[in-house]
XYZ file of C-alpha atoms in Angstrom:
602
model
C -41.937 -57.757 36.379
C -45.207 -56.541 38.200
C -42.516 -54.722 40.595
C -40.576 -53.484 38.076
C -43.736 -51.806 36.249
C -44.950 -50.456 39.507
C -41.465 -48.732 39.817
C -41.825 -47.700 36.205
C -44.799 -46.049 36.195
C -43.701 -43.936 39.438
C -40.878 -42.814 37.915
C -42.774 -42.007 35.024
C -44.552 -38.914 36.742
C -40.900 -37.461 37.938
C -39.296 -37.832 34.529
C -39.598 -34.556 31.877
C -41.765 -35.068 29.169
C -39.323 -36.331 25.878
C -36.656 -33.828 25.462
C -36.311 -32.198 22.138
C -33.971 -34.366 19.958
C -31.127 -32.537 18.940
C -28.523 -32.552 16.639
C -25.402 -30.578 15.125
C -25.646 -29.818 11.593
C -23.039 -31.469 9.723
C -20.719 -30.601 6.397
C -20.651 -32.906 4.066
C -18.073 -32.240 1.360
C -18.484 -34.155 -2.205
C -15.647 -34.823 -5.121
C -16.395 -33.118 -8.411
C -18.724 -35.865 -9.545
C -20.688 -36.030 -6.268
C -18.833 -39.147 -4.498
C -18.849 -37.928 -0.767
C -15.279 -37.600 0.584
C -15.986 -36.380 4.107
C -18.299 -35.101 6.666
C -17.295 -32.080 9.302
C -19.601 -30.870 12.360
C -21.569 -32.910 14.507
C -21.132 -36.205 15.004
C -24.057 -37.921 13.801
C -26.295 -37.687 10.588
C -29.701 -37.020 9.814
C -31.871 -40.264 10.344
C -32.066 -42.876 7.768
C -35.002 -43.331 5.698
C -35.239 -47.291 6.040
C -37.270 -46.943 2.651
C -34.214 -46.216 0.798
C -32.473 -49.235 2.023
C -32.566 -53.137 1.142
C -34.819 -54.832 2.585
C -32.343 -57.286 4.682
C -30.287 -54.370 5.575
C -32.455 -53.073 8.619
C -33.414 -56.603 9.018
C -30.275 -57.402 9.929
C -30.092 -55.324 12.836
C -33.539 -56.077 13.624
C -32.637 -60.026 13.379
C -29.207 -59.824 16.131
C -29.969 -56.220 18.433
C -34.279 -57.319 18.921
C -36.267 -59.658 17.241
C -39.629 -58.781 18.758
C -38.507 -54.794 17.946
C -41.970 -54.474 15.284
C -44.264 -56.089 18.048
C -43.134 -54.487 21.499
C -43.806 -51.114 22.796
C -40.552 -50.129 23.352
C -38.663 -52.459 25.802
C -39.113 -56.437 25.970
C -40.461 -57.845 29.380
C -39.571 -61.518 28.194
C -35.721 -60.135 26.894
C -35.827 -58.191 30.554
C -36.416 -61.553 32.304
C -34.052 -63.176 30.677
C -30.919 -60.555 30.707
C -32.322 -60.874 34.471
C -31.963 -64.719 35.044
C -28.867 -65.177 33.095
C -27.211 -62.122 35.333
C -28.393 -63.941 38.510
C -26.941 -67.286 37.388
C -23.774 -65.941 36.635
C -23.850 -63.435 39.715
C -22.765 -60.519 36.927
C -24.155 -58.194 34.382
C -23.520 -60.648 31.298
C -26.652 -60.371 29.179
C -28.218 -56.892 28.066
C -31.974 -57.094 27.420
C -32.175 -53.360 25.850
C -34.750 -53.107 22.676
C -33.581 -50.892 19.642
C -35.791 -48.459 21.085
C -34.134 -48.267 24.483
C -30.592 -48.096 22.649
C -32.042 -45.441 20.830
C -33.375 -43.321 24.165
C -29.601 -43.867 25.981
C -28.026 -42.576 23.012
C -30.306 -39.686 22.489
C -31.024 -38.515 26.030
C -28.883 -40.770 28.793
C -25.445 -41.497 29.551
C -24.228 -44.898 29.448
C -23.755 -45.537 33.278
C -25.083 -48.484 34.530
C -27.705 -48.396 37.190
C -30.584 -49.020 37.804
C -32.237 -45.823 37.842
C -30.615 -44.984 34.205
C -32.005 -48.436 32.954
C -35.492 -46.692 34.626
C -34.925 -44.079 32.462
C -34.423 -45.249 29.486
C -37.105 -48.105 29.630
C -39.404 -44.588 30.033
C -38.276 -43.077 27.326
C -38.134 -45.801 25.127
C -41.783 -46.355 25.973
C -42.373 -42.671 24.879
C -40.259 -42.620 22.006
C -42.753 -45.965 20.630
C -45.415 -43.358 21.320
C -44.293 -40.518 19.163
C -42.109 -42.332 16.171
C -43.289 -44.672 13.931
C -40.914 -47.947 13.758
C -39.421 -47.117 10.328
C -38.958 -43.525 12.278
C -37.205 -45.188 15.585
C -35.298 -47.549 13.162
C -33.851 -44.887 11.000
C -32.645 -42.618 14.210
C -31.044 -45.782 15.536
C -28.942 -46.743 12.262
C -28.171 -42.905 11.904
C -26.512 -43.151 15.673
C -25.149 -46.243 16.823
C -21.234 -46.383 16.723
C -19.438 -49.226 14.182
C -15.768 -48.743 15.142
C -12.860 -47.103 13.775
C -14.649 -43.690 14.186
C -17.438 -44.203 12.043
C -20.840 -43.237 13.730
C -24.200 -44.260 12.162
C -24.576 -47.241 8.984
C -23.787 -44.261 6.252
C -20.544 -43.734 7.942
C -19.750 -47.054 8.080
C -20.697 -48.953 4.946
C -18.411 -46.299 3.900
C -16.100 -47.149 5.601
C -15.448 -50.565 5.461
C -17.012 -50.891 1.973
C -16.241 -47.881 0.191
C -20.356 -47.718 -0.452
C -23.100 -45.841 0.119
C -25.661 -47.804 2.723
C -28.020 -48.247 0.018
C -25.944 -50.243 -2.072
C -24.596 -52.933 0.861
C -25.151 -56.789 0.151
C -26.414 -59.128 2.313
C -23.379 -60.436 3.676
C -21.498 -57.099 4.398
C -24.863 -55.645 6.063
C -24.378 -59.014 7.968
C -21.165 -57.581 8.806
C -22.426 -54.197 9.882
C -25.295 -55.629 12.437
C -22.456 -57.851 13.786
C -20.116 -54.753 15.501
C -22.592 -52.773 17.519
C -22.620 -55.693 20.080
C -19.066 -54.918 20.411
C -17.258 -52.256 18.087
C -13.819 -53.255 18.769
C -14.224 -56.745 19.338
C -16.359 -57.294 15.727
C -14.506 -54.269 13.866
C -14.129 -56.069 10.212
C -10.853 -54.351 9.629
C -9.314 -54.840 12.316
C -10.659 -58.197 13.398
C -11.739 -59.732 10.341
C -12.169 -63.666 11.543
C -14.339 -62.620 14.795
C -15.934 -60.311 12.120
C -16.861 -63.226 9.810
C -17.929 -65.510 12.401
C -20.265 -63.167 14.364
C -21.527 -62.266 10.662
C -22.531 -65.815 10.561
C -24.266 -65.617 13.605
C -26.361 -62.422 12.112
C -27.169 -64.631 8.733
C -28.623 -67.720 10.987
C -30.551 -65.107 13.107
C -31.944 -63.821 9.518
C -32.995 -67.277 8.664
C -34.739 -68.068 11.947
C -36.735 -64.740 11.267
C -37.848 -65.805 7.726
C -35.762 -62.454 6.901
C -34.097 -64.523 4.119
C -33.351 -68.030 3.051
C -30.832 -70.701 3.636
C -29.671 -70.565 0.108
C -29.544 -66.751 0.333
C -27.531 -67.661 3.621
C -25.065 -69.992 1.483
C -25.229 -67.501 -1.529
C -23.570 -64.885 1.296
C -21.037 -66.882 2.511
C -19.836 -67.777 -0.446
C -18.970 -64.133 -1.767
C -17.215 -62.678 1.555
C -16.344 -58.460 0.335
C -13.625 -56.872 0.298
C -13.154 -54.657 3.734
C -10.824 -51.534 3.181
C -8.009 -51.927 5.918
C -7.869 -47.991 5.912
C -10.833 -46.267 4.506
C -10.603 -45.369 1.096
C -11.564 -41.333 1.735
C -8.486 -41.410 4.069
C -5.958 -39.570 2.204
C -9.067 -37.019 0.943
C -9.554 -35.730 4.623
C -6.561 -33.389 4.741
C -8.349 -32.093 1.727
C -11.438 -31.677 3.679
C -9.763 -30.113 6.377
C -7.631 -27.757 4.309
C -10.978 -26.322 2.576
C -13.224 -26.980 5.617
C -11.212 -23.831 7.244
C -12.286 -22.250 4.257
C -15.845 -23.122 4.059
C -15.951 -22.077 7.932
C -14.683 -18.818 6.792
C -17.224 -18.124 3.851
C -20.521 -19.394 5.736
C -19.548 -18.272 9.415
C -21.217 -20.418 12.154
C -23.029 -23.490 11.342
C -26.660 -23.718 12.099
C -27.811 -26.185 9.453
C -26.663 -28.520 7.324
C -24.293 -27.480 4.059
C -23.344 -29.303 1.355
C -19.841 -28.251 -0.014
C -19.150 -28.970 -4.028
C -15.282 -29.537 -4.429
C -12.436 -30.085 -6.994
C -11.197 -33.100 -5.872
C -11.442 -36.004 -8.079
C -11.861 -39.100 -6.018
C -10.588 -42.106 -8.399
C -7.487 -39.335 -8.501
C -7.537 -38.994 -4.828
C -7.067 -42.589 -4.571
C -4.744 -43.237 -6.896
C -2.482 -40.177 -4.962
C -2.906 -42.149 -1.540
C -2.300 -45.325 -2.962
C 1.205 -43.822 -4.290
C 1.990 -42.118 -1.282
C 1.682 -44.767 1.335
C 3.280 -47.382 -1.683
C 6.324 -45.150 -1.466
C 6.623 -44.908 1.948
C 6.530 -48.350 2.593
C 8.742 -49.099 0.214
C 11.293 -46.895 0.840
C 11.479 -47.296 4.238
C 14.616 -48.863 4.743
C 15.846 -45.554 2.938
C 14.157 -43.876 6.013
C 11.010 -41.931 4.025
C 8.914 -41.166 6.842
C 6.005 -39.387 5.482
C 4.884 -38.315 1.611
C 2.539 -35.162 0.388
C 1.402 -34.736 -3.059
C -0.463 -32.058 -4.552
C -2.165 -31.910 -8.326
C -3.755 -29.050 -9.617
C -5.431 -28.403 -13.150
C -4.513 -26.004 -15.600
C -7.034 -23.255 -13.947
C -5.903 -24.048 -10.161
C -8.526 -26.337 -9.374
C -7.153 -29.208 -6.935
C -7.536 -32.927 -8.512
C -5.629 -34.511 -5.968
C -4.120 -33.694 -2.162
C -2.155 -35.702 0.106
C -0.964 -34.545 2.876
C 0.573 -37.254 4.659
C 0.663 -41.349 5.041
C -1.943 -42.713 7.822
C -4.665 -39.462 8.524
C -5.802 -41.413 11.463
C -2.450 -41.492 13.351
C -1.394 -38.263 11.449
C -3.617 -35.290 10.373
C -0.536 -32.383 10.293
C -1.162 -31.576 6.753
C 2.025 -31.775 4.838
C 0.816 -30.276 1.964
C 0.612 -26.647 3.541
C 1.505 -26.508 6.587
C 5.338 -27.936 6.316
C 7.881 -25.467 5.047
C 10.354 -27.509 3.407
C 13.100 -26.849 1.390
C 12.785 -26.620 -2.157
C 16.116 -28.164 -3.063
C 16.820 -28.184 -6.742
C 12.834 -27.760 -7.493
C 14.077 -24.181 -7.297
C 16.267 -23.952 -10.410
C 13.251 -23.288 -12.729
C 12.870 -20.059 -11.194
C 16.765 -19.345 -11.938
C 16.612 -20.658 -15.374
C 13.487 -18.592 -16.106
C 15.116 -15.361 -14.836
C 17.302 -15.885 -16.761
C 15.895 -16.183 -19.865
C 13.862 -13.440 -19.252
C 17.158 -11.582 -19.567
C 17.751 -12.772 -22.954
C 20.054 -16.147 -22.224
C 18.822 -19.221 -24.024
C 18.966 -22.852 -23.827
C 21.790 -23.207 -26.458
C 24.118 -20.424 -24.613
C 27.710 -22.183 -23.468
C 28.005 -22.419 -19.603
C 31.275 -24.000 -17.935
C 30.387 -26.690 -14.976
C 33.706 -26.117 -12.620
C 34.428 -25.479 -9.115
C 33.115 -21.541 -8.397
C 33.259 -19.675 -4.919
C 30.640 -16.937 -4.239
C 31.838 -14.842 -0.898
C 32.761 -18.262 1.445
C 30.499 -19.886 -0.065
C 31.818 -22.727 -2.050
C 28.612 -24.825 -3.689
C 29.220 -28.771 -4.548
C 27.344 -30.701 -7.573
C 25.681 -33.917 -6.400
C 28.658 -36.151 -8.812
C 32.251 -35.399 -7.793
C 33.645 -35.099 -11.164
C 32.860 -31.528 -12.962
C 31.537 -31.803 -16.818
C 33.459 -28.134 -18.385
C 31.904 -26.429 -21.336
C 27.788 -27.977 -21.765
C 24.911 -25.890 -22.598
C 22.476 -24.226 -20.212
C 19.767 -27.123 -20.979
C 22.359 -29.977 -19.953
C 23.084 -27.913 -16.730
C 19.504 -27.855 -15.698
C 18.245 -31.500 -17.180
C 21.766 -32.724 -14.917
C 20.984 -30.158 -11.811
C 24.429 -28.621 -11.888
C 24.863 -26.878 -8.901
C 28.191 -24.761 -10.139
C 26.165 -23.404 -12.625
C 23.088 -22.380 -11.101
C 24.978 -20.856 -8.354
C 26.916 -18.843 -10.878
C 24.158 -18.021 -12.754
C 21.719 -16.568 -10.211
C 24.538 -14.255 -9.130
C 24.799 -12.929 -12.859
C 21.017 -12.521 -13.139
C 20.486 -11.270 -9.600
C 18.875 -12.972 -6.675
C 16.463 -10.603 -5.799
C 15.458 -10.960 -9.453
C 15.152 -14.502 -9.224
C 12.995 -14.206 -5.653
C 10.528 -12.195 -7.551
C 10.162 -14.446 -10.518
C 9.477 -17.406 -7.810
C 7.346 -14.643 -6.405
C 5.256 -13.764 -9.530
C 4.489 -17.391 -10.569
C 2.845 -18.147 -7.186
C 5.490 -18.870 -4.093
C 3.949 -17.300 -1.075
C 6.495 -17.734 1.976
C 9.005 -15.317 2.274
C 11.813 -16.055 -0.242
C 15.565 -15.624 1.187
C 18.416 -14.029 -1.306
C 21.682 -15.142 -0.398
C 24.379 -16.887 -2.803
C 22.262 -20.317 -1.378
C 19.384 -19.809 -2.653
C 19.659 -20.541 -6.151
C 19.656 -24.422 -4.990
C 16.456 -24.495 -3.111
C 17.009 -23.094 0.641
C 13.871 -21.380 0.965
C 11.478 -23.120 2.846
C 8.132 -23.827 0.922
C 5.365 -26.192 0.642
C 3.675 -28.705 -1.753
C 1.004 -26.433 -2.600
C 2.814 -23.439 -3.066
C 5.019 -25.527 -5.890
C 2.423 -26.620 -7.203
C 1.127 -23.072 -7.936
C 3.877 -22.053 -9.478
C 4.720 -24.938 -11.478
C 1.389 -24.687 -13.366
C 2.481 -21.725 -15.334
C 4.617 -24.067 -17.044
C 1.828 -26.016 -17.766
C -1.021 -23.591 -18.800
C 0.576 -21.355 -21.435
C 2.325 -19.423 -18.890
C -0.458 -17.979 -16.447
C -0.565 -17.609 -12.999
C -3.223 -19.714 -10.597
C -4.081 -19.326 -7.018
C -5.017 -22.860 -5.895
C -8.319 -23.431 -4.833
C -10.933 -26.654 -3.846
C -14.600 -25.270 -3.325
C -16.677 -24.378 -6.232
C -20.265 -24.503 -4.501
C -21.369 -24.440 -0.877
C -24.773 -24.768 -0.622
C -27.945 -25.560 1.802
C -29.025 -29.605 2.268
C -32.246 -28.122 0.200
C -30.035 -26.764 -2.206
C -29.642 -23.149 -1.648
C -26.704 -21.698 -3.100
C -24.528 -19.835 -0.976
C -21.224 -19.512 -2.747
C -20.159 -20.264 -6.242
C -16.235 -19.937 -7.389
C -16.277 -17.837 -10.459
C -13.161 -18.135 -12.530
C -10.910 -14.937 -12.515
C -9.212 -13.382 -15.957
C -5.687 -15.139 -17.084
C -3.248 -13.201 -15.197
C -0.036 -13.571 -17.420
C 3.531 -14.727 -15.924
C 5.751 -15.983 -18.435
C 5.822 -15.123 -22.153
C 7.967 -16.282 -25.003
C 9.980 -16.850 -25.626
C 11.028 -17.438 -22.424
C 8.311 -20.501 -21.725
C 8.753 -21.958 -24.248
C 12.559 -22.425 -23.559
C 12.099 -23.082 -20.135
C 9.159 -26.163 -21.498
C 11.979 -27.743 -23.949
C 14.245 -27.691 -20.776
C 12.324 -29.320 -18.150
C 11.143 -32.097 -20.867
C 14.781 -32.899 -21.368
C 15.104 -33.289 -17.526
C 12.119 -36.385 -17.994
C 13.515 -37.180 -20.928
C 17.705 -38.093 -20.268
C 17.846 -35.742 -17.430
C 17.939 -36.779 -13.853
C 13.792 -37.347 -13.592
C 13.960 -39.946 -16.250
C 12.142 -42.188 -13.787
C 8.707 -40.181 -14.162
C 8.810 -40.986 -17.828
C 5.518 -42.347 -19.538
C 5.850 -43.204 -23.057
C 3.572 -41.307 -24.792
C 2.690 -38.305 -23.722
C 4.102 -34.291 -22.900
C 6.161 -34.459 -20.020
C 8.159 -32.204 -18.362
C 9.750 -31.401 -14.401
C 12.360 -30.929 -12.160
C 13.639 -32.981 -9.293
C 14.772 -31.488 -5.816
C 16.926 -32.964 -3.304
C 18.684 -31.042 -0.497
C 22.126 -31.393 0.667
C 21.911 -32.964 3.411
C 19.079 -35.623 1.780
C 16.303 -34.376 4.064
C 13.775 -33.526 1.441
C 13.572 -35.022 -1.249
C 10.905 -33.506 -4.733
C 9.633 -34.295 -7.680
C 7.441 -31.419 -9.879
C 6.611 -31.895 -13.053
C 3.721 -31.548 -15.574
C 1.950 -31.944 -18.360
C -0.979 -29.879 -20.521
C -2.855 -28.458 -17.653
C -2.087 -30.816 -15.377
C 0.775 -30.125 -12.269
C 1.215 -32.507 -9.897
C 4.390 -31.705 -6.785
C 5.577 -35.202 -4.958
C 7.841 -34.373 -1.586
C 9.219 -37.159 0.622
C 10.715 -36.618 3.965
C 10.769 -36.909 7.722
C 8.396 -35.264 10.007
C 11.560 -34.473 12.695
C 13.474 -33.070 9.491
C 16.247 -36.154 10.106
C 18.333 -36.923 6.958
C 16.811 -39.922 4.659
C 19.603 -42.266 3.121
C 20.597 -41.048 0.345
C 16.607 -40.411 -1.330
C 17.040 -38.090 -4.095
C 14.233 -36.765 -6.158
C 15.128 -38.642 -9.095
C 14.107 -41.701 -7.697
C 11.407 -42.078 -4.781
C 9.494 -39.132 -5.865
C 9.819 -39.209 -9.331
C 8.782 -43.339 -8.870
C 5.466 -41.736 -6.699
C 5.054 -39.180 -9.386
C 4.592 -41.826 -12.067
C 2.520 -43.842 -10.279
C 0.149 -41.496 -9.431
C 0.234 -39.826 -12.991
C -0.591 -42.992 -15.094
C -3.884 -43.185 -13.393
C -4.284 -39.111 -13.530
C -3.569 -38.832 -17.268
C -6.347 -41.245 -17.941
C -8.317 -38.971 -16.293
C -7.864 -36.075 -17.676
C -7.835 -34.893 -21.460
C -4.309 -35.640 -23.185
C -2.773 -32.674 -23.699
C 0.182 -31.312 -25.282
C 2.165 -28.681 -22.727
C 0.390 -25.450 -24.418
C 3.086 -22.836 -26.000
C 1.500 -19.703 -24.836
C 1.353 -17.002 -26.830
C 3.325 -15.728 -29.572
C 6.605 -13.635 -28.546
C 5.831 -9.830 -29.180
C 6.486 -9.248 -33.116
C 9.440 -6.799 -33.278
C 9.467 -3.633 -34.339
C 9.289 -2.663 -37.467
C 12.761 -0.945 -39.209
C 12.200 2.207 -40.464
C 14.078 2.982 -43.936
C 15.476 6.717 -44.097
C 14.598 8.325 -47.068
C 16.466 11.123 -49.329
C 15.180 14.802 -48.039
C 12.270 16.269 -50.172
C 13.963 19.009 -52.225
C 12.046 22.059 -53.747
C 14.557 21.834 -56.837
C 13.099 21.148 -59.775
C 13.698 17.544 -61.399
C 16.066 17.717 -64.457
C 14.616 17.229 -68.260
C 13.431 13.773 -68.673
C 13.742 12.768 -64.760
C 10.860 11.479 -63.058
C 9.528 13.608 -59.969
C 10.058 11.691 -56.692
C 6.855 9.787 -54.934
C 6.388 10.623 -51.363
């Protein structure tokens, strides 16, 4: 040891003072009620004030990483000498004898190779770091760094999570669990290895007790209430979300240079209950080959509740939500249907389901047999194909492209015979746009998910203000085209996304050849657009949208609509009153009125 401080202190003059510490300002992005749902920038946070945490929490770490951490000076000559012996003896490095502190000065300033003149190094600036910092200070920077597993830097990050919780709120045993992984994160990751988890955790809780940090019984009272560890976090689905109005937020604020705190209008407990459908589906389904789900849900005003854009961010963060350009299969009808009745058809007018030919084109329903004289609402509530075919050649296509266009589709919009069943490409989001004019009262919404960015001290930089109603749709027109998709949910073929009880209306969408499959439907300001599919665009077996998607859409809407306010699908406004009819009258005459005639009033 006397060597070892001799070399020390030499290589104590060569060393720079302590570096500046640095770090990357980070993003954080919060739901609508302040729940955080990500973090984008650097990689680590600001440091933890130690205050703010439970009292076992830090000594937890304190208990396992370095006991004698409150009464050394930065490194441990006694741990030293023994990582020292034990490596002799076994004629390997197989003991560490690093302090907090020196964990702390490797992660802040070193790399992580092993030599000696790194461990000089660090035992230097660990030694300085005890000079400048306080040990709450050294402490905090230490929890705020050191890496738990499955991506999640620093104990914020992590009680997250594994516990779905904010640090301050950890018990005993799970910050048991935490101080258990840093010794090795893959080894002691609680979701992944949840028995070596548990018994290292046990190892942490006897440490505690032989450091009077707690008691036996509060040892027992632990153990005998093990938490629940989230297998995937529970903020996974939300981070295609974050990254879909991160790119925005980068836009609005230009480069980062401190931290920012982004206000958004994602609900979480919605969020969750969207991923929980998705990957539900998926899994269930998968012998029908459903590879991969999105779902988006928007409010009456455009504001995004919920937004999945795939199963498994981890292993998958291509946002399906708006960046695949799918087909819209019979989703797309609506837009025929309301073109139509824009040109003065109704739901009551006498179409004829039988075989048609349009050009070469020869278009097939989904049943074999053909049903002859129905109505226009059985066509769409059945998704006949013969008669929407027919029926956006009578009203035009190019009509029908710009009613798709005027209620909020943004890709380009194709116009032959084909596309009155769906074979434009287009995505979740963009549906979802359109969809909640049908919902609103027959107004247009651009979708959006930041209402505030602001400053960590709270300096307002942005604030979403809400533009005018831009009017789409008005009666009578919606209000036919509302009684139409509710018969769909009602004995049409989404009667799978029925909820007893409340407004309910939508469409379902399958393409021809089964590779997409949709479900869009709605009810008083609320939209939500399920797709199901395959990421190489292979064929599913036989997955229409009256049955996996509408089964996702219902399962993610009977936690929504508690949610939200139950509404009633609004009407919209009144049609236009008609013009009044003028009643000719006889021509003034300048003859005078025979005797005992009255004179006429003008």
């Amino acid at each position: 040891m006397i060597v070892l401080l001799a070399a020390l202190s030499a290589m104590s003059h060569e060393l720079p003072r302590l570096p500046p510490i640095r770090r990357d300002p980070q993003i954080s992005y919060l739901d609508r009620s302040g729940a955080l749902l990500g973090v984008r920038g650097g990689r680590y946070g600001p440091p933890l004030d130690v205050a703010r945490l439970p009292a076992y929490v830090p000594a937890a770490f304190v208990a396992i990483e370095d006991r004698r951490f409150y009464s050394h000076a930065g490194f441990d000559p006694e741990g030293i000498a023994r990582a020292i012996v034990s490596d002799l003896s076994q004629g390997r490095a197989a003991e560490g004898g690093s302090t907090i502190t020196q964990q702390l000065a490797r992660n802040l300033f070193l790399s992580s190779d092993r030599t000696l003149a790194r461990k000089g190094q660090e035992l230097v600036y660990a030694a300085e770091l005890e000079q400048v910092y306080t040990k709450r200070q050294i402490l905090g920077m230490y929890l705020s760094r050191v890496y738990f597993g499955s991506g999640a830097y620093g104990l914020e990050e992590a009680s997250r999570r594994y516990f779905d919780k904010p640090a301050a709120r950890l018990t005993l045993i799970e910050a048991a669990m935490l101080a258990a992984i840093p010794k090795s994160p893959t080894e002691y990751d609680p979701a992944e290895q949840p028995q070596r988890s548990a018994d290292r955790a046990r190892l942490v809780l006897d440490a505690m007790v032989d450091t009077g940090a707690i008691t036996a019984a509060d040892r027992a009272r632990a153990l005998a209430h093990p938490p629940k560890v989230w297998r995937d976090a529970a903020t996974a689905p939300a981070q295609y979300f974050v990254d879909w109005v991160d790119a925005a937020t980068r836009k609005a604020i230009g480069p980062l240079r401190q931290d920012m705190v982004v206000e958004t209008t994602l609900d979480d407990p919605m969020e969750i209950a969207a991923g929980e459908a998705a990957s539900d589906t998926v899994k269930r389904f998968a012998g029908q080959r459903v590879g991969q789900a999105a779902l988006v849900s928007l409010d009456g005003a455009g504001r995004v509740r919920a937004f999945v854009g795939g199963v498994g961010y981890a292993a998958s963060p291509f946002d399906r939500a708006v960046d695949a350009h799918r087909q819209a299969g019979s989703s797309w009808k609506p837009f025929v249907y309301l073109t139509a009745m824009e040109q003065g058809r109704t739901p009551d007018m006498m179409v004829v389901d039988e075989p048609v030919t349009i050009g070469a084109w020869s278009p097939r329903n989904f049943e074999p047999e053909y049903l002859g004289e129905i109505t226009m609402e059985t066509a769409l509530a059945h998704s006949i194909n013969t008669v929407a075919a027919r029926l956006a050649q009578d009203v035009g296509t190019a009509n029908v492209a710009a009613t798709a266009h005027r209620l909020g589709i943004l890709s380009a919009v194709n116009t032959d015979p084909a596309m009155a069943l769906g074979t434009t490409l287009v995505t979740p989001l963009e549906m979802a746009q359109a969809y909640d004019a049908f919902a609103n009262g027959g107004n247009r919404v651009a979708a959006y998910g930041i209402e505030r960015i602001r400053t960590a001290a709270g300096k307002v930089l942005y604030q979403h203000r809400d533009a005018a109603p831009v009017p789409v749709i008005a009666n009578p027109p919606l209000g036919e085209m509302q009684r139409m998709l509710r018969t769909v949910i009602a004995s049409g073929t989404g009667v799978h996304a029925a909820i007893p009880g409340y407004d309910l209306a939508g469409k379902t969408g399958t393409t021809s050849d089964f590779k997409d499959a949709w479900f869009c439907g709605f009810t008083g300001g609320l939209t939500t657009v399920v797709w199901l599919g395959r990421d190489d665009a292979t064929p599913m077996a036989r997955v229409v949208g009256g049955s996996a998607p509408a089964q996702m859409w219902r399962s993610y809407m009977r936690v929504a609509l508690r949610r939200v306010p139950v509404t009633a699908i609004p009407p919209g406004p009144p049609p236009p009153a008609p013009e009044p009819t003028l009643i000719p009258t006889a021509a003034p005459t300048d003859a005078a009125p025979a005797s005992g005639e009255t004179p006429p009033v003008r």
